[in-house]
XYZ file of C-alpha atoms in Angstrom:
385
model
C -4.347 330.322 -194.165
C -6.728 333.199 -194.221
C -8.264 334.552 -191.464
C -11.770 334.140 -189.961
C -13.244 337.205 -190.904
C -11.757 337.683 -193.939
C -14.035 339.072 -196.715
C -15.491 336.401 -199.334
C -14.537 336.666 -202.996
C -17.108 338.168 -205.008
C -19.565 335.678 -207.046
C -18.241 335.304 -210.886
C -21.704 336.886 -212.086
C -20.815 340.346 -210.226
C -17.158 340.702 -211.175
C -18.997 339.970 -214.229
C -21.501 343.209 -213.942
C -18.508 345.256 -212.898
C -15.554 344.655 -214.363
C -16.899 343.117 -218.242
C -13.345 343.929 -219.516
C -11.683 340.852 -217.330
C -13.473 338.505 -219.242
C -13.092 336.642 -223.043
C -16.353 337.573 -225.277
C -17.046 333.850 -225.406
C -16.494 333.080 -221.910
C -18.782 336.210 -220.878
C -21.590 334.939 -223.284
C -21.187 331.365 -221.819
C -21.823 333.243 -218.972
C -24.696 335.445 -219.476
C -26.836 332.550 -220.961
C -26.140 330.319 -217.910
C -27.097 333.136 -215.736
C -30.503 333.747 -217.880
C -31.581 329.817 -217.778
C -30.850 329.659 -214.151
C -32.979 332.535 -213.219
C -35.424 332.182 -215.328
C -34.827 335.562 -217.318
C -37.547 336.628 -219.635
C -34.757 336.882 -222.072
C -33.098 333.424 -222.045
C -32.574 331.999 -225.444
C -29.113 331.343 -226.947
C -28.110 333.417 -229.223
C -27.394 332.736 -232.806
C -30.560 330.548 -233.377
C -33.898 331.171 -235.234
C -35.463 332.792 -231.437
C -36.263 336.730 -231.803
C -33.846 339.380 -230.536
C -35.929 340.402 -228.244
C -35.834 336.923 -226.934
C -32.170 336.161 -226.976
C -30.005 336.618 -223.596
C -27.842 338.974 -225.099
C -27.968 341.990 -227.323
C -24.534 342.782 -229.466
C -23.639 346.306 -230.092
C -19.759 347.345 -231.937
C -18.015 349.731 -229.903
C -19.133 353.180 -231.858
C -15.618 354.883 -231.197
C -12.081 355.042 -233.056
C -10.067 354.950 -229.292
C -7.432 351.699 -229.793
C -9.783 349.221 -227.356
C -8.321 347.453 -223.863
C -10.523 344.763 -224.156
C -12.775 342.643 -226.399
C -15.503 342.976 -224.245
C -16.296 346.519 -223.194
C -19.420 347.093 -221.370
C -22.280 345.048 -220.694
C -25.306 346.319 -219.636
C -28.405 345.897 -217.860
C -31.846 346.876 -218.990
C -33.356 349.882 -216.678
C -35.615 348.706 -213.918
C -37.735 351.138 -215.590
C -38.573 349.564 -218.500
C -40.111 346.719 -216.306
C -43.082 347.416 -214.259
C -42.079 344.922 -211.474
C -38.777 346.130 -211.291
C -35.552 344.149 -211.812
C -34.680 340.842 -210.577
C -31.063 340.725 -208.341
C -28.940 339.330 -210.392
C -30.947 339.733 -213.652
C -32.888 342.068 -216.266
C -36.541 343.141 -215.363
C -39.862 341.266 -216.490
C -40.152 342.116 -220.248
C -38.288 340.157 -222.779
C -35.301 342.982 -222.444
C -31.906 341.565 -223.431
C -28.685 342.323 -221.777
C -26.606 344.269 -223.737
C -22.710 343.978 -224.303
C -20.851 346.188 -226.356
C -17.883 344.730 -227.999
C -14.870 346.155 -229.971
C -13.667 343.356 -231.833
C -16.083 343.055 -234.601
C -18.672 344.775 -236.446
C -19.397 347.363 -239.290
C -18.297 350.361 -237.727
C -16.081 351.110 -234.284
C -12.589 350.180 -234.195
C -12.376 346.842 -236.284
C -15.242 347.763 -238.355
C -15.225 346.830 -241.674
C -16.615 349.989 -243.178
C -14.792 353.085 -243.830
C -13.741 355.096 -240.677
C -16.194 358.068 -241.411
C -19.474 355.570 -240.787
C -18.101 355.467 -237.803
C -17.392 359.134 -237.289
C -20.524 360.023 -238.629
C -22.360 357.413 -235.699
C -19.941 359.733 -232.612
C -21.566 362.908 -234.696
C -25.305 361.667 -234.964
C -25.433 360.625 -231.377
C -23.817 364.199 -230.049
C -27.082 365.618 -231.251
C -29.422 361.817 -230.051
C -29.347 360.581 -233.353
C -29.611 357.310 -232.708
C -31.215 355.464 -235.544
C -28.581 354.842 -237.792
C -26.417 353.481 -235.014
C -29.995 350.914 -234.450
C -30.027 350.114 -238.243
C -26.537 348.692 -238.159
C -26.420 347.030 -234.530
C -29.407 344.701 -236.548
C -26.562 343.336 -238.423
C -23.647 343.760 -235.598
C -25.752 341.910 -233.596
C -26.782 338.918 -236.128
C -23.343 338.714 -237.716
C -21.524 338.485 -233.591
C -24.492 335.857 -232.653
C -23.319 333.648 -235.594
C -19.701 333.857 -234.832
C -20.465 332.903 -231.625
C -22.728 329.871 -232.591
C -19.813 328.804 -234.812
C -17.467 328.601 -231.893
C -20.102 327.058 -229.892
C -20.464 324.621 -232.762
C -17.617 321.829 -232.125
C -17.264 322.750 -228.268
C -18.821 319.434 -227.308
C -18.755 320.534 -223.321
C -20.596 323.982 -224.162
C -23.245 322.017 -225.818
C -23.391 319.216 -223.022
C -23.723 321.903 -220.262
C -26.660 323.234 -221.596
C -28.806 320.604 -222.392
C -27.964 319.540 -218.785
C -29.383 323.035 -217.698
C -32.618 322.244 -219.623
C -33.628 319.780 -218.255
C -35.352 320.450 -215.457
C -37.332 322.886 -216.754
C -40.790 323.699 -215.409
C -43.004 323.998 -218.323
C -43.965 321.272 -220.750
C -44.018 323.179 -223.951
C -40.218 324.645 -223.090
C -39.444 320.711 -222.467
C -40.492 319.546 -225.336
C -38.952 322.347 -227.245
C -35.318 321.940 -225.531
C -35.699 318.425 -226.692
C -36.119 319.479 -230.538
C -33.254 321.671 -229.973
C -31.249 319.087 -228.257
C -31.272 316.959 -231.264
C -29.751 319.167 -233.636
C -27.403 320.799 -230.988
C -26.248 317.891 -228.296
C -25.452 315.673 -231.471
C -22.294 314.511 -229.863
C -23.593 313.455 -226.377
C -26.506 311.736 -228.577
C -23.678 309.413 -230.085
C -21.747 309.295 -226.894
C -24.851 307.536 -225.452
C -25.526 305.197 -228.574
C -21.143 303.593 -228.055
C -21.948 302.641 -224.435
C -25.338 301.130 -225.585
C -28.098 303.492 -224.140
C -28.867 305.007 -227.436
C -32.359 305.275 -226.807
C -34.175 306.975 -223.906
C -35.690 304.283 -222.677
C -32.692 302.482 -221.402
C -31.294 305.522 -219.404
C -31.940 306.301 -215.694
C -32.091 303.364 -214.793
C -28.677 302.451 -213.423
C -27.608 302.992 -209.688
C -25.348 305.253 -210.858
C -25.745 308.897 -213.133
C -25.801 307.934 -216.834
C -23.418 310.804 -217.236
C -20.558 308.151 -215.679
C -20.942 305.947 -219.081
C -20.308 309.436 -220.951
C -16.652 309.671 -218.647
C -15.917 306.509 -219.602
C -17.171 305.686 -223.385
C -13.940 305.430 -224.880
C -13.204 302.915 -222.739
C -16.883 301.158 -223.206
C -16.541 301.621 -226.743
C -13.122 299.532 -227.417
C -13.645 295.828 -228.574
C -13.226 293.395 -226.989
C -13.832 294.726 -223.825
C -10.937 293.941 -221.214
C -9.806 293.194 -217.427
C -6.899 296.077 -217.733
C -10.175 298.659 -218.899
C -12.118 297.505 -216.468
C -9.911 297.763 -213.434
C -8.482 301.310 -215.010
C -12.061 302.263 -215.091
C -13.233 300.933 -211.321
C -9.855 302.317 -209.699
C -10.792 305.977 -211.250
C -14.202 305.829 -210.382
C -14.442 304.933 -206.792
C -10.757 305.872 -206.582
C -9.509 302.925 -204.539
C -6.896 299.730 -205.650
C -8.573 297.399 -207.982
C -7.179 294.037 -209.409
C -9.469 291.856 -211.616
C -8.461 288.312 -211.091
C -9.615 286.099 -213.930
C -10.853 282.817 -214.270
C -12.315 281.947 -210.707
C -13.984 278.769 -210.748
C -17.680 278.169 -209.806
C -19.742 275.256 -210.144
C -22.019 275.520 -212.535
C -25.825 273.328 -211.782
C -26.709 271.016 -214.799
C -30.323 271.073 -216.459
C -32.193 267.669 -216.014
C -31.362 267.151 -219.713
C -27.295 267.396 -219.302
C -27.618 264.626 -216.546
C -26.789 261.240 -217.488
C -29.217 258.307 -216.546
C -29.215 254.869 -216.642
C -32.283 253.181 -219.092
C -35.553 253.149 -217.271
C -38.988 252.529 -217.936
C -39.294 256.197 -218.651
C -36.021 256.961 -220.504
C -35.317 253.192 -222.211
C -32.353 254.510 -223.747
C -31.075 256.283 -221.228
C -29.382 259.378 -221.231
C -26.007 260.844 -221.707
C -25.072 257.632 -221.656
C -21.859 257.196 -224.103
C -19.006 256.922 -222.541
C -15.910 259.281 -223.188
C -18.557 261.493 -225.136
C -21.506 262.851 -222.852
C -21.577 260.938 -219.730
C -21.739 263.118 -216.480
C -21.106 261.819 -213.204
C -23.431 264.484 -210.556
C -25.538 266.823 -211.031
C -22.635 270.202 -211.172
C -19.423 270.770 -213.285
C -16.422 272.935 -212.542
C -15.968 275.935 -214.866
C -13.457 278.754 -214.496
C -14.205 280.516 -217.969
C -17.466 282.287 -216.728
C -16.672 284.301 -213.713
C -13.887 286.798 -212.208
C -13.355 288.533 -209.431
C -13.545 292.345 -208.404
C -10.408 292.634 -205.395
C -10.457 296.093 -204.150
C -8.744 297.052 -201.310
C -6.212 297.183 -199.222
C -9.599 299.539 -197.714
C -9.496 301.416 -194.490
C -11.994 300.619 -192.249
C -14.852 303.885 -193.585
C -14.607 302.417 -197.143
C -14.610 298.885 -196.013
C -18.123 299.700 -194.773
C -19.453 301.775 -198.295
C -19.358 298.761 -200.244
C -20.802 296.041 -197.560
C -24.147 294.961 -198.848
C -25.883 297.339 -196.643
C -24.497 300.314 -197.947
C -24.998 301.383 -201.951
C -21.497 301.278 -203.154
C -21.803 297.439 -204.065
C -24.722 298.221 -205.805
C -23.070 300.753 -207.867
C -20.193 298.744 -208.565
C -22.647 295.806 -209.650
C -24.259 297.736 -211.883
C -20.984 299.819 -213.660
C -19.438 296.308 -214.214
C -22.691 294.204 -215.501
C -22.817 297.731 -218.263
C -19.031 296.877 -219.104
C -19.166 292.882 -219.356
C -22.494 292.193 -220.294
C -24.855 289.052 -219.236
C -22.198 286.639 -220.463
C -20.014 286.413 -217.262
C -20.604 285.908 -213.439
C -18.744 288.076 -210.874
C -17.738 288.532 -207.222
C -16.881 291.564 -205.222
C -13.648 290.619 -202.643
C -13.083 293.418 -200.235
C -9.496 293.463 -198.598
C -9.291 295.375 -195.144
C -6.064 296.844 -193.821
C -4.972 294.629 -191.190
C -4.751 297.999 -188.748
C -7.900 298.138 -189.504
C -9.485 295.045 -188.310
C -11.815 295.985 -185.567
C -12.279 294.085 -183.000
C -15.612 291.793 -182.331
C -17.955 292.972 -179.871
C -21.831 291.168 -179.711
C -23.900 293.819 -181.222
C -21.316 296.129 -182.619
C -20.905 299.451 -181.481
C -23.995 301.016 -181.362
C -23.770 302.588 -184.690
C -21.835 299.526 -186.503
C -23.515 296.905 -186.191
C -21.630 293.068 -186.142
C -22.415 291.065 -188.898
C -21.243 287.222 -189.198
C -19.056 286.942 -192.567
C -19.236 290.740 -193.266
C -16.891 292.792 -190.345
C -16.785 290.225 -187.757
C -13.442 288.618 -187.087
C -11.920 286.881 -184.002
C -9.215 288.139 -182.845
C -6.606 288.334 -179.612
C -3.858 290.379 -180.900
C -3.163 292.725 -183.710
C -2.995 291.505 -187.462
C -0.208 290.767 -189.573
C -1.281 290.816 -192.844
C -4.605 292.508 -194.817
C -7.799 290.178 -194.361
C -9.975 289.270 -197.191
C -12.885 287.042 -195.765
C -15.324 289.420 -196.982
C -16.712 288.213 -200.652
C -20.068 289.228 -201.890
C -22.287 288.239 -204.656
C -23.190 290.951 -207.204
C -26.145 293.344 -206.130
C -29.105 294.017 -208.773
């Protein structure tokens, strides 16, 4: 173990301003952009889209030399606080729509992968001896452009890169930039958008409105989208998600209340008929049935005694659990949640608790004189809307 005093690793965004060369050209661009939506850079839209240059987070320039390059990524570089008449932020570029620039070496028309012939490239080292430095411009228009795209097309079918930043836009101040992340999230978040649509909250409208983040039914849409839905997915999915034991026991029987028309009744003045009066067909004697096909029940445990309390009524564990399993089985079925304490566990009954653990009859309250021998499972509660 380290010591006390020891000095803290530097934050990924400086090793990033110092040492450019550590890091892959997409995971420095991933980088970059995060960095520009996060504080607020003049200069924060992705790159390879339809924004301006000027606009974009980063600036691409080839490497203009024919050295054999160490690294993809060469340098990366900051606009000059002078260029901003407010200076420049910390960890940023200054005021004015000023793009970071990194110089690569991997692609481009001229430098050491360039396409062209070596002496465009010779010709570039020669120009800017003497601070020639338009030609060099002319073709970083295209460097750039042509880098952006390949970029974008890596970008393309890298679901998480596309989920991460629609999650970063979306607490975005302004109205206009809201409603303009949401055009772009259409075309660009495709995959999340169908993601949504198998665990049935296609449309906005149905989402936040769960006790739980809708980004859980994302985690778990394969298993939401399978047909018919099962006890095995279910506890697979409960046991990951609150990372405790979970068994699903099936068919536990409830009485079910009959409707006034599923009674039988003799003929009265009222009903001269009667009804549900055939016998062997639709008679009913009372006014409830036993069923076991609509309802199961939700075991977790064995629980120590910390967790034991996160799912009592009280707490907001149940409700989460209520919710995550009504999403998975639909209206169709009734359910119970058992909790099963550790016998060690078991505390022992005092009138008022504790001070900060209150005693509650038929929740944590159990009589006892010596130490238990086996887990208790008393505690059953209804499901929590």
């Amino acid at each position: 173990m380290g010591a006390a005093g020891r000095r803290d690793r530097a934050p990924l965004s400086t090793r990033l301003w110092e040492e450019p060369y550590r890091f892959e050209f997409f995971q420095a661009v991933r980088l970059l952009e995060r960095m520009a939506r996060e504080h607020r850079w003049p200069a924060r839209q992705p790159v390879g889209h339809d924004a301006a240059p000027n606009r974009e987070a980063v600036r691409f320039r080839a490497l203009p030399s024919l050295a054999f390059p160490a690294a993809p990524v060469c340098e990366i570089r900051r606009p000059k606080p002078a260029e901003s008449p407010h200076g420049s932020p910390p960890d940023g570029p200054p005021d004015e729509p000023t793009p970071v620039e990194m110089v690569v070496a991997f692609m481009g028309l001229t430098g050491p992968q360039g396409v062209l012939p070596h002496h465009y490239t010779a010709l570039l080292i020669s120009r800017a001896r003497k601070r020639d430095f338009a030609l060099r411009d002319f073709l970083a228009m295209f460097d750039h452009r042509t880098i952006s795209l390949f970029y974008r097309a890596w970008e393309k079918y890298r679901f998480p890169i596309a989920y991460e930043r629609s999650q970063h836009d979306r607490d975005l101040p302004a109205e206009a930039e809201r409603e303009e992340t949401a055009r772009r999230q259409a075309a660009e978040d495709l995959f999340t958008q169908c993601l949504f649509s198998l665990v049935g909250l296609g449309t906005g409208g149905l989402r936040h409105r769960q006790a739980i983040d809708d980004d859980v039914f994302l985690y778990y849409a394969g298993l939401f989208a399978h047909h018919p839905r099962c006890a095995q997915s279910l506890e697979i999915m409960l046991a990951d998600f609150f990372a405790i034991p979970t068994t699903v026991r099936q068919f536990q029987g409830q009485w079910l209340r009959l409707g006034e028309d599923d009674l039988s009744a003799l003929p009265s003045a009222s009903r001269r008929g009667g009804l549900n009066t055939q016998l062997g067909t639709n008679v009913v004697i009372g006014e409830r049935v036993w069923n076991i096909e609509s309802k199961f029940r939700i075991r977790l445990g064995p629980l120590n005694y910390r967790d034991f309390r996160r799912f009592l009524p009280s707490a907001d564990r149940l409700r989460a659990i209520s919710h995550l399993v009504r999403s998975y089985v639909g209206p169709q079925f009734d359910f119970d949640v058992q909790l099963i304490l550790r016998a060690k566990e078991v505390p022992w009954c005092r009138l008022g608790g504790d001070g900060t653990d209150p005693s509650r009859l038929g929740w944590n309250t159990w009589i006892r004189s010596a130490e238990f021998t086996r887990d208790v499972d008393d505690a059953v509660f209804a499901e929590q809307s």
